[in-house]
Coordinates of N, CA and C in Angstrom, one line a residue:
X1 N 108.9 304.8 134.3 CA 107.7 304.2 134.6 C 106.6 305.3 134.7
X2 N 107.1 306.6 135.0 CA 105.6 307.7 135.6 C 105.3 308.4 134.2
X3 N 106.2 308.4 133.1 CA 106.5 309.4 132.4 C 105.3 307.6 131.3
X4 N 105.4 306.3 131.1 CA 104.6 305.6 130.6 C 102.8 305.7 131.0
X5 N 103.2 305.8 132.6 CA 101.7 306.0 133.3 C 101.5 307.0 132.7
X6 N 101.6 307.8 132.1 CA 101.1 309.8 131.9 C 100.7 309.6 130.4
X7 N 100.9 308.3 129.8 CA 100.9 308.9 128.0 C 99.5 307.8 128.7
X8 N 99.2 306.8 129.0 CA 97.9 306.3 128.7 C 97.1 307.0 129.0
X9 N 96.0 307.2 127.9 CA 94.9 308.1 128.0 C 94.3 307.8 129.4
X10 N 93.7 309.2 130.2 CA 93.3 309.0 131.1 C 91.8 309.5 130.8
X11 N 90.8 308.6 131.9 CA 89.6 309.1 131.5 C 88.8 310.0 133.4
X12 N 88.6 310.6 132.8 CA 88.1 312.0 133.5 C 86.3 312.0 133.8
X13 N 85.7 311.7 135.1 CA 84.6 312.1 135.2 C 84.0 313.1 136.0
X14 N 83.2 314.3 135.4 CA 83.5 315.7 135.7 C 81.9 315.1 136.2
X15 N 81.7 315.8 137.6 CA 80.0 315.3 138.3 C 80.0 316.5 139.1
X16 N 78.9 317.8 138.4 CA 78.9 318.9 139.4 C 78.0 318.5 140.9
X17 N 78.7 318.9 141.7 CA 78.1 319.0 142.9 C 77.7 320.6 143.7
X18 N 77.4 320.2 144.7 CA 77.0 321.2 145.7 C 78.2 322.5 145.6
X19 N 79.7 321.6 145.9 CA 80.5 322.6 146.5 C 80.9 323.6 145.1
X20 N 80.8 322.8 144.4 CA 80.8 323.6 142.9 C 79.8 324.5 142.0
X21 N 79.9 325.9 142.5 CA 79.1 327.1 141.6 C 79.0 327.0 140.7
X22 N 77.7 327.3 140.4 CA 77.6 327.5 138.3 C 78.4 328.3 137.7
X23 N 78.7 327.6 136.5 CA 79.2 329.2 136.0 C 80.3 328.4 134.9
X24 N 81.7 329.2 134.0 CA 82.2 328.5 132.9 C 83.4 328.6 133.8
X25 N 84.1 327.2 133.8 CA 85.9 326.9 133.5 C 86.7 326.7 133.1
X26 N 88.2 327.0 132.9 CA 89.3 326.6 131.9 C 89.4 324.9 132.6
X27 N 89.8 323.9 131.9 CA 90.2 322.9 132.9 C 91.5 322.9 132.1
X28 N 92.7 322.8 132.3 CA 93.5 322.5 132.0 C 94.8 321.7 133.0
X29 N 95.7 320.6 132.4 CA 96.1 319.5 132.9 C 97.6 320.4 132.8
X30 N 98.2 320.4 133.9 CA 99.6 321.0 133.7 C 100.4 319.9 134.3
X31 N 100.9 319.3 133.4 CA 102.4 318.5 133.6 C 103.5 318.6 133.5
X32 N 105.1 318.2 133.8 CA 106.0 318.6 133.3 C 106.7 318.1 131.9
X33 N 106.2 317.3 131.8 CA 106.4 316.0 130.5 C 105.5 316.0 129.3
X34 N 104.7 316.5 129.6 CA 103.4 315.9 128.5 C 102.4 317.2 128.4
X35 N 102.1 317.5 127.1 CA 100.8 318.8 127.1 C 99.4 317.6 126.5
X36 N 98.4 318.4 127.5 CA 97.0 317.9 127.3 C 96.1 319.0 126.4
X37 N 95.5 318.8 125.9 CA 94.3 319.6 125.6 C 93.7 320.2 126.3
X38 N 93.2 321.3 126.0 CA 92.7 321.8 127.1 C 91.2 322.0 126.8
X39 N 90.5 322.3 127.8 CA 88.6 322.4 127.8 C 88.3 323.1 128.9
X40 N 86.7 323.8 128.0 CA 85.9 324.6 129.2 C 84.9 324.1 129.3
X41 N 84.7 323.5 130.6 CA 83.2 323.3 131.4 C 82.7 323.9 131.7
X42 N 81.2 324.1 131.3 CA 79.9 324.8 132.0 C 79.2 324.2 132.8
X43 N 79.1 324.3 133.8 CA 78.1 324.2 135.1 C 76.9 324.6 135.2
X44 N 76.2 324.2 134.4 CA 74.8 324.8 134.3 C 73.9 324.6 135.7
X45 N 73.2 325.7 136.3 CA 72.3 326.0 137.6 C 71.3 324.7 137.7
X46 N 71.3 324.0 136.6 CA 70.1 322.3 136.8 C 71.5 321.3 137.4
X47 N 72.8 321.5 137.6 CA 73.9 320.4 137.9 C 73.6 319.5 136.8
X48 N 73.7 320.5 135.6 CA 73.9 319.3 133.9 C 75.5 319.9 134.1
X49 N 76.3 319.2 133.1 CA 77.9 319.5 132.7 C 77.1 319.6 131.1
X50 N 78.3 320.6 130.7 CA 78.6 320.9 129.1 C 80.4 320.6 128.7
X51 N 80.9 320.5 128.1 CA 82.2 320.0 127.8 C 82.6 320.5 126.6
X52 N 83.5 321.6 126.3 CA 83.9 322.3 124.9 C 85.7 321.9 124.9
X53 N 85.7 322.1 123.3 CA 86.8 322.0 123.6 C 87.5 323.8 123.6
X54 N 88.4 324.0 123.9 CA 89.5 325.8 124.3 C 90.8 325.3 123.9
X55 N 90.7 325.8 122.6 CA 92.3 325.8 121.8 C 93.0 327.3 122.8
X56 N 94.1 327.1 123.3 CA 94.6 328.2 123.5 C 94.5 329.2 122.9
X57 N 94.5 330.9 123.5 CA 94.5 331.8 122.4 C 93.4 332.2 121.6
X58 N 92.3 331.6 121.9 CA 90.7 331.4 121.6 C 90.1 332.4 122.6
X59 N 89.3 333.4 121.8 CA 88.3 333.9 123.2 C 87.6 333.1 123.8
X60 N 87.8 333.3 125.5 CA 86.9 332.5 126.6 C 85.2 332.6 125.8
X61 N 84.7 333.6 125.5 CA 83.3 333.9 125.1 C 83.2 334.1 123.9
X62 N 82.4 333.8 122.7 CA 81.1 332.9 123.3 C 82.0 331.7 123.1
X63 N 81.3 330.6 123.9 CA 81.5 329.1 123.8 C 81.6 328.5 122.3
X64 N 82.6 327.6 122.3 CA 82.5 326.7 121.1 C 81.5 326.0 120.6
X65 N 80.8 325.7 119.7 CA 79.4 325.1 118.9 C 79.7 323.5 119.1
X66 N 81.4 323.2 119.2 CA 81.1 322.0 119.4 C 81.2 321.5 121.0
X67 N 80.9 320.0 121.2 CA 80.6 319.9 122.6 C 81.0 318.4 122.3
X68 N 82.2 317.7 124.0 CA 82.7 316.8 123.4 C 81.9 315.9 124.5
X69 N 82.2 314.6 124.1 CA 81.4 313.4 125.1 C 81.3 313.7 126.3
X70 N 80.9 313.1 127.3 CA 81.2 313.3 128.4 C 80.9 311.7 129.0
X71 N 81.9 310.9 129.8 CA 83.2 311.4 130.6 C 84.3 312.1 129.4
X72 N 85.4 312.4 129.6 CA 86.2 313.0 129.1 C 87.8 312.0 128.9
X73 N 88.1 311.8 127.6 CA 89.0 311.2 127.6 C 90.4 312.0 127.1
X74 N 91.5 312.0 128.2 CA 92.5 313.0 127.8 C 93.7 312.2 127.2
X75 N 94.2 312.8 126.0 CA 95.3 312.0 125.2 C 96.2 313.1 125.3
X76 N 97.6 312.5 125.4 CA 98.3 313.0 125.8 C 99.1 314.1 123.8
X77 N 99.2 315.1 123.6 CA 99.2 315.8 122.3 C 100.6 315.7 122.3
X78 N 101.3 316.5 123.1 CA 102.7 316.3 122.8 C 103.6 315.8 123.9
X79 N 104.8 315.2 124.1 CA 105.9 315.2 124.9 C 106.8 315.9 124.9
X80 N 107.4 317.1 125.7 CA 108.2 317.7 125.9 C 109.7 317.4 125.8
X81 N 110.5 317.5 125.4 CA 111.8 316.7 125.4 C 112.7 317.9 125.8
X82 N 113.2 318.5 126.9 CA 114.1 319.1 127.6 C 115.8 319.5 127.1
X83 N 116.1 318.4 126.3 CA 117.7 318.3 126.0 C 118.0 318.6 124.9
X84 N 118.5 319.8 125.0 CA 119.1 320.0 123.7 C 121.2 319.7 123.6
X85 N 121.3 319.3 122.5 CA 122.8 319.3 122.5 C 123.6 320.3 122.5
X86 N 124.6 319.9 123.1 CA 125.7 320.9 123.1 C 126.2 321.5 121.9
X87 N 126.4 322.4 121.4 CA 126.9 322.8 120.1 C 128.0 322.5 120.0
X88 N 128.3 322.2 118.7 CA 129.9 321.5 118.6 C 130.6 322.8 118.3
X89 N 132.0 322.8 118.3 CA 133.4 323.3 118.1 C 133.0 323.9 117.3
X90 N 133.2 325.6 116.9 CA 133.3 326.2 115.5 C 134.7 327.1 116.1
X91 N 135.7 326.8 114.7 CA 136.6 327.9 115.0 C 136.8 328.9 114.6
X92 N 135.9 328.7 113.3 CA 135.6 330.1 112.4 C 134.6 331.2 113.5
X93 N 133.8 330.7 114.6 CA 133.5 331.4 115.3 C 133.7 332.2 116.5
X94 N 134.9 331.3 116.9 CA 135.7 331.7 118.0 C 136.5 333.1 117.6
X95 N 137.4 332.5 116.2 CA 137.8 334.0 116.0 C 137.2 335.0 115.5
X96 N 135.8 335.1 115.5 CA 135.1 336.2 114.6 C 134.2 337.1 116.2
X97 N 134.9 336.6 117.4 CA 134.3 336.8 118.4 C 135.6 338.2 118.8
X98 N 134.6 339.2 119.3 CA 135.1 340.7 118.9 C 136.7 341.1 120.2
X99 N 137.0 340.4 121.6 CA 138.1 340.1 122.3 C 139.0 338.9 121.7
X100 N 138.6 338.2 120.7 CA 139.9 337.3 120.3 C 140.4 338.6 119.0
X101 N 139.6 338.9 118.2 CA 140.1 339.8 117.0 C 141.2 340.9 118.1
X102 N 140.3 341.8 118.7 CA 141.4 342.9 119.7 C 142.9 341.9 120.3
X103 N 142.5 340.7 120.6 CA 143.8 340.2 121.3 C 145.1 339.9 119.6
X104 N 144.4 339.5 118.8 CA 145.0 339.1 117.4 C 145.6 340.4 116.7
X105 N 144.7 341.5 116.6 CA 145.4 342.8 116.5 C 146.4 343.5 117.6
X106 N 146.3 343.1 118.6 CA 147.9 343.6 119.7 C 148.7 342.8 119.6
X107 N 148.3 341.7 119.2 CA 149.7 340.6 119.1 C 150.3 341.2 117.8
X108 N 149.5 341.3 117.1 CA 150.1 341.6 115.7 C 151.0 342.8 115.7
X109 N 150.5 343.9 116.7 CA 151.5 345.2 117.0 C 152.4 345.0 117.5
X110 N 152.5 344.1 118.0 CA 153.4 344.1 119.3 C 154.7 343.6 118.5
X111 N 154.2 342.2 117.7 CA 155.3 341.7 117.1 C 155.9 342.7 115.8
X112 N 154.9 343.6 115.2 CA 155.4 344.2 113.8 C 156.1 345.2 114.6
X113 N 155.9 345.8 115.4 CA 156.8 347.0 116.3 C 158.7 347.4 115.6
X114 N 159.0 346.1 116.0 CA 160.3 346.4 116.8 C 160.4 346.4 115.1
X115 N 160.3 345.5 113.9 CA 160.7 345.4 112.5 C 160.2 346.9 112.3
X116 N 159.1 347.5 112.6 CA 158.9 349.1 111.9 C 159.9 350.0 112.3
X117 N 160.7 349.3 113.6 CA 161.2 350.3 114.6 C 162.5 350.6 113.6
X118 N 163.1 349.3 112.9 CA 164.6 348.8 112.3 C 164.5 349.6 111.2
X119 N 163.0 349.9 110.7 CA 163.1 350.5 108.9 C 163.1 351.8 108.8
X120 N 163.1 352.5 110.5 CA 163.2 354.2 110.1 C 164.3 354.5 109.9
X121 N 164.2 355.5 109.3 CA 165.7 356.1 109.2 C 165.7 357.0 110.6
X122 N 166.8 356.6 111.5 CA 167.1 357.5 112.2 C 167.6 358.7 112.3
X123 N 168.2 359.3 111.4 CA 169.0 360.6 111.2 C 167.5 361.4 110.6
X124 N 166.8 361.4 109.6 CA 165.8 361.8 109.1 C 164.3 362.3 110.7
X125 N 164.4 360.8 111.2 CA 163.5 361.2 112.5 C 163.9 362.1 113.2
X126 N 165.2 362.3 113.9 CA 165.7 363.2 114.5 C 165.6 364.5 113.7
X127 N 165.6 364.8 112.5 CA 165.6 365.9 112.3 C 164.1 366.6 112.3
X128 N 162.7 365.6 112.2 CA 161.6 365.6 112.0 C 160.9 365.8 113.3
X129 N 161.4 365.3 114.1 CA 160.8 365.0 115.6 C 162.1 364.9 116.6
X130 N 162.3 365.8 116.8 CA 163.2 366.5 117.7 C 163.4 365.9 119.3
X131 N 161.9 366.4 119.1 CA 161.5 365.4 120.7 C 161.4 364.5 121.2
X132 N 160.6 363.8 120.6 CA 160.8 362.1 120.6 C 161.4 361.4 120.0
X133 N 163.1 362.1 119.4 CA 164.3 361.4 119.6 C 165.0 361.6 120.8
X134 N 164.5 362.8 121.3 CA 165.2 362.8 122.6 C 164.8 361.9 123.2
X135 N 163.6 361.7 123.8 CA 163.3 360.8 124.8 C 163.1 359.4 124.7
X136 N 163.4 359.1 122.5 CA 164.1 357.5 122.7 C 165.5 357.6 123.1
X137 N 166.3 358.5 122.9 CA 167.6 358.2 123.3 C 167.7 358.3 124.8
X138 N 166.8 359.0 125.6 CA 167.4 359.1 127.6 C 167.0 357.2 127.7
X139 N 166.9 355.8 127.0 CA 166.9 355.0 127.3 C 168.2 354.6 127.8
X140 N 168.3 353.9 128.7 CA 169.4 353.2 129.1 C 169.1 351.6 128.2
X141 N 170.4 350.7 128.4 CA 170.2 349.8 127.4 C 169.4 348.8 127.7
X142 N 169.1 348.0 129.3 CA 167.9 347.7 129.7 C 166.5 348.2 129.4
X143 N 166.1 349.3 128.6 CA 165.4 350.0 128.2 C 164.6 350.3 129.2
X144 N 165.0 350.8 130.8 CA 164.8 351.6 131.3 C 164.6 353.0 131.1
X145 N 164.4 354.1 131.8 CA 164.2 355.6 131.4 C 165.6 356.0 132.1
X146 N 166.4 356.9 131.5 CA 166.7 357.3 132.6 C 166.7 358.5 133.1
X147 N 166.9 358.7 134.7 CA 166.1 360.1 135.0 C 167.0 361.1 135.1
X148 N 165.8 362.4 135.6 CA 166.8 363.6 135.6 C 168.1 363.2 136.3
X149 N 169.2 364.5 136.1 CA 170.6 364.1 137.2 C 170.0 364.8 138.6
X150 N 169.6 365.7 138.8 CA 169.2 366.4 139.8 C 168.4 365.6 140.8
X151 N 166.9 364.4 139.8 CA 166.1 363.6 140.6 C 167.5 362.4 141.4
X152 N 168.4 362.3 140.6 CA 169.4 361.4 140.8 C 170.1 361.8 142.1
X153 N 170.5 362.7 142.2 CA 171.4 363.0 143.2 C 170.3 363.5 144.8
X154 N 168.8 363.6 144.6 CA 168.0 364.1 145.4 C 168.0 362.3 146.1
X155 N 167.4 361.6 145.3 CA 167.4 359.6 145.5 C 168.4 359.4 146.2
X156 N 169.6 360.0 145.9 CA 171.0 359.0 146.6 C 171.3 359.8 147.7
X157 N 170.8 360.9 148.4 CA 172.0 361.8 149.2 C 171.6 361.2 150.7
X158 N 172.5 361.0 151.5 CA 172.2 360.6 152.9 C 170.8 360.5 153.3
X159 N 170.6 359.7 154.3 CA 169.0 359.9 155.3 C 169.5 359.8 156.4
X160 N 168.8 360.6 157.2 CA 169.1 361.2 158.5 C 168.0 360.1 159.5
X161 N 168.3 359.3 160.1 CA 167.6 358.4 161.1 C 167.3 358.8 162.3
X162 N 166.6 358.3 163.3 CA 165.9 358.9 164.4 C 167.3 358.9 165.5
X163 N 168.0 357.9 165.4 CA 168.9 357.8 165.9 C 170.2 358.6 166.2
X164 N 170.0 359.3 164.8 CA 171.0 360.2 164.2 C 172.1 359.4 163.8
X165 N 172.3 358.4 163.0 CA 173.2 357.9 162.0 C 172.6 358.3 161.2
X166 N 173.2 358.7 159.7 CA 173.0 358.7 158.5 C 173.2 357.4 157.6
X167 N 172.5 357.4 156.6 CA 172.4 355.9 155.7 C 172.3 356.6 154.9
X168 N 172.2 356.0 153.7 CA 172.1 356.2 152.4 C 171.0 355.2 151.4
X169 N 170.2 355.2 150.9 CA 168.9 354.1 150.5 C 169.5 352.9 150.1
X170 N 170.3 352.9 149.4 CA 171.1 351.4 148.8 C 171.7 350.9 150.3
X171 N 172.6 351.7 151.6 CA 173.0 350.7 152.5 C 171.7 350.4 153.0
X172 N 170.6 351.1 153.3 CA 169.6 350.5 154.3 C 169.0 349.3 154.1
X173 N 169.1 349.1 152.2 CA 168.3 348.2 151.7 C 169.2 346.8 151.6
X174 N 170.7 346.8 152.1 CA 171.5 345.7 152.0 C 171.5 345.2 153.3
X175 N 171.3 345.9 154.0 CA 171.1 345.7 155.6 C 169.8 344.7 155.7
X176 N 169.2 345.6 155.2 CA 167.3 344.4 155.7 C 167.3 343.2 154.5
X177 N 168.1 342.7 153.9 CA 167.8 341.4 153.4 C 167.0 340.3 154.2
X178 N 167.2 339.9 155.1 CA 166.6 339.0 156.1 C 166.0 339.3 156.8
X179 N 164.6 338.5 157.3 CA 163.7 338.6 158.2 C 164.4 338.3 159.7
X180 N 163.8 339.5 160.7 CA 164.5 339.5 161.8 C 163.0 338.7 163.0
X181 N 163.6 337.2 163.1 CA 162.3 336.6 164.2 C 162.6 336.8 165.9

């Protein structure tokens, strides 16, 4: 209903008085719904009105040659419309978006891996890279690492408790299974 009240032309009577100084103004109508025309009034020092029309973007000075009726009848120029739609589904654009390509190329590694892994010659690598046959072979078959023997035997050797029993890390850790309330 407010948005029908706002499109009927409204008519405007501009009557300079006292509290109002001579001199030129923008008058313009700010709505949320509707753009008005806009106009500059002059207040001439005899309390006559002048009435121009002010295209936006127009120098304030000099005044326009033309001069519109007076009272002032304001028509409403355009209605704002707010809503735009949602953009529909593109898939060709989802994947041309630069973290689905990076995720599409590590999937793709990930899976071509282990088939690159099947087609080397083993014997040939070892003799090429010395090194990193060694260190695919220290795998255990879980394809854990496995570690030095020295780090191995430093891990497992007794712990000395405040108590003075000694433990060892695997019993201490069979021990504390259960929360003690």
């Amino acid at each position: 209903m407010s948005v029908l009240r706002l499109l009927l032309p409204q008519i405007i009577l501009i009557q300079a008085s006292k509290s109002v100084p001579p001199g030129s103004y923008a008058l313009t109508i700010l709505t949320h719904d509707v753009y008005f025309d806009q106009y500059r009034v002059d207040v001439l020092p005899d309390e006559t009105v002048e009435v121009r029309p002010y295209p936006p973007g127009t120098p304030f000075e000099p005044p326009a040659p033309v001069k519109v009726a007076h009272p002032i009848t304001f028509t409403p120029r355009h209605v704002y419309d707010y809503y735009t739609p949602p953009p529909n589904f593109n898939i060709a654009g989802m994947l041309s978006s630069p973290m689905v390509l990076i995720m599409i190329a590590g999937g793709a590694m990930m899976l071509a891996t282990p088939y690159l892994m099947n087609q080397i010659d083993m014997e040939e690598f070892q003799k090429e890279n010395p090194k990193l046959a060694e260190a695919m072979n220290r795998r255990d078959i879980r394809g854990r690492f496995i570690t030095h023997p020295s780090l191995d035997a430093m891990m497992n050797e007794p712990v000395q408790n405040t108590q003075g029993s000694t433990s060892t890390p695997s019993a201490s850790k069979a021990k504390g299974k259960g929360k003690k309330r």
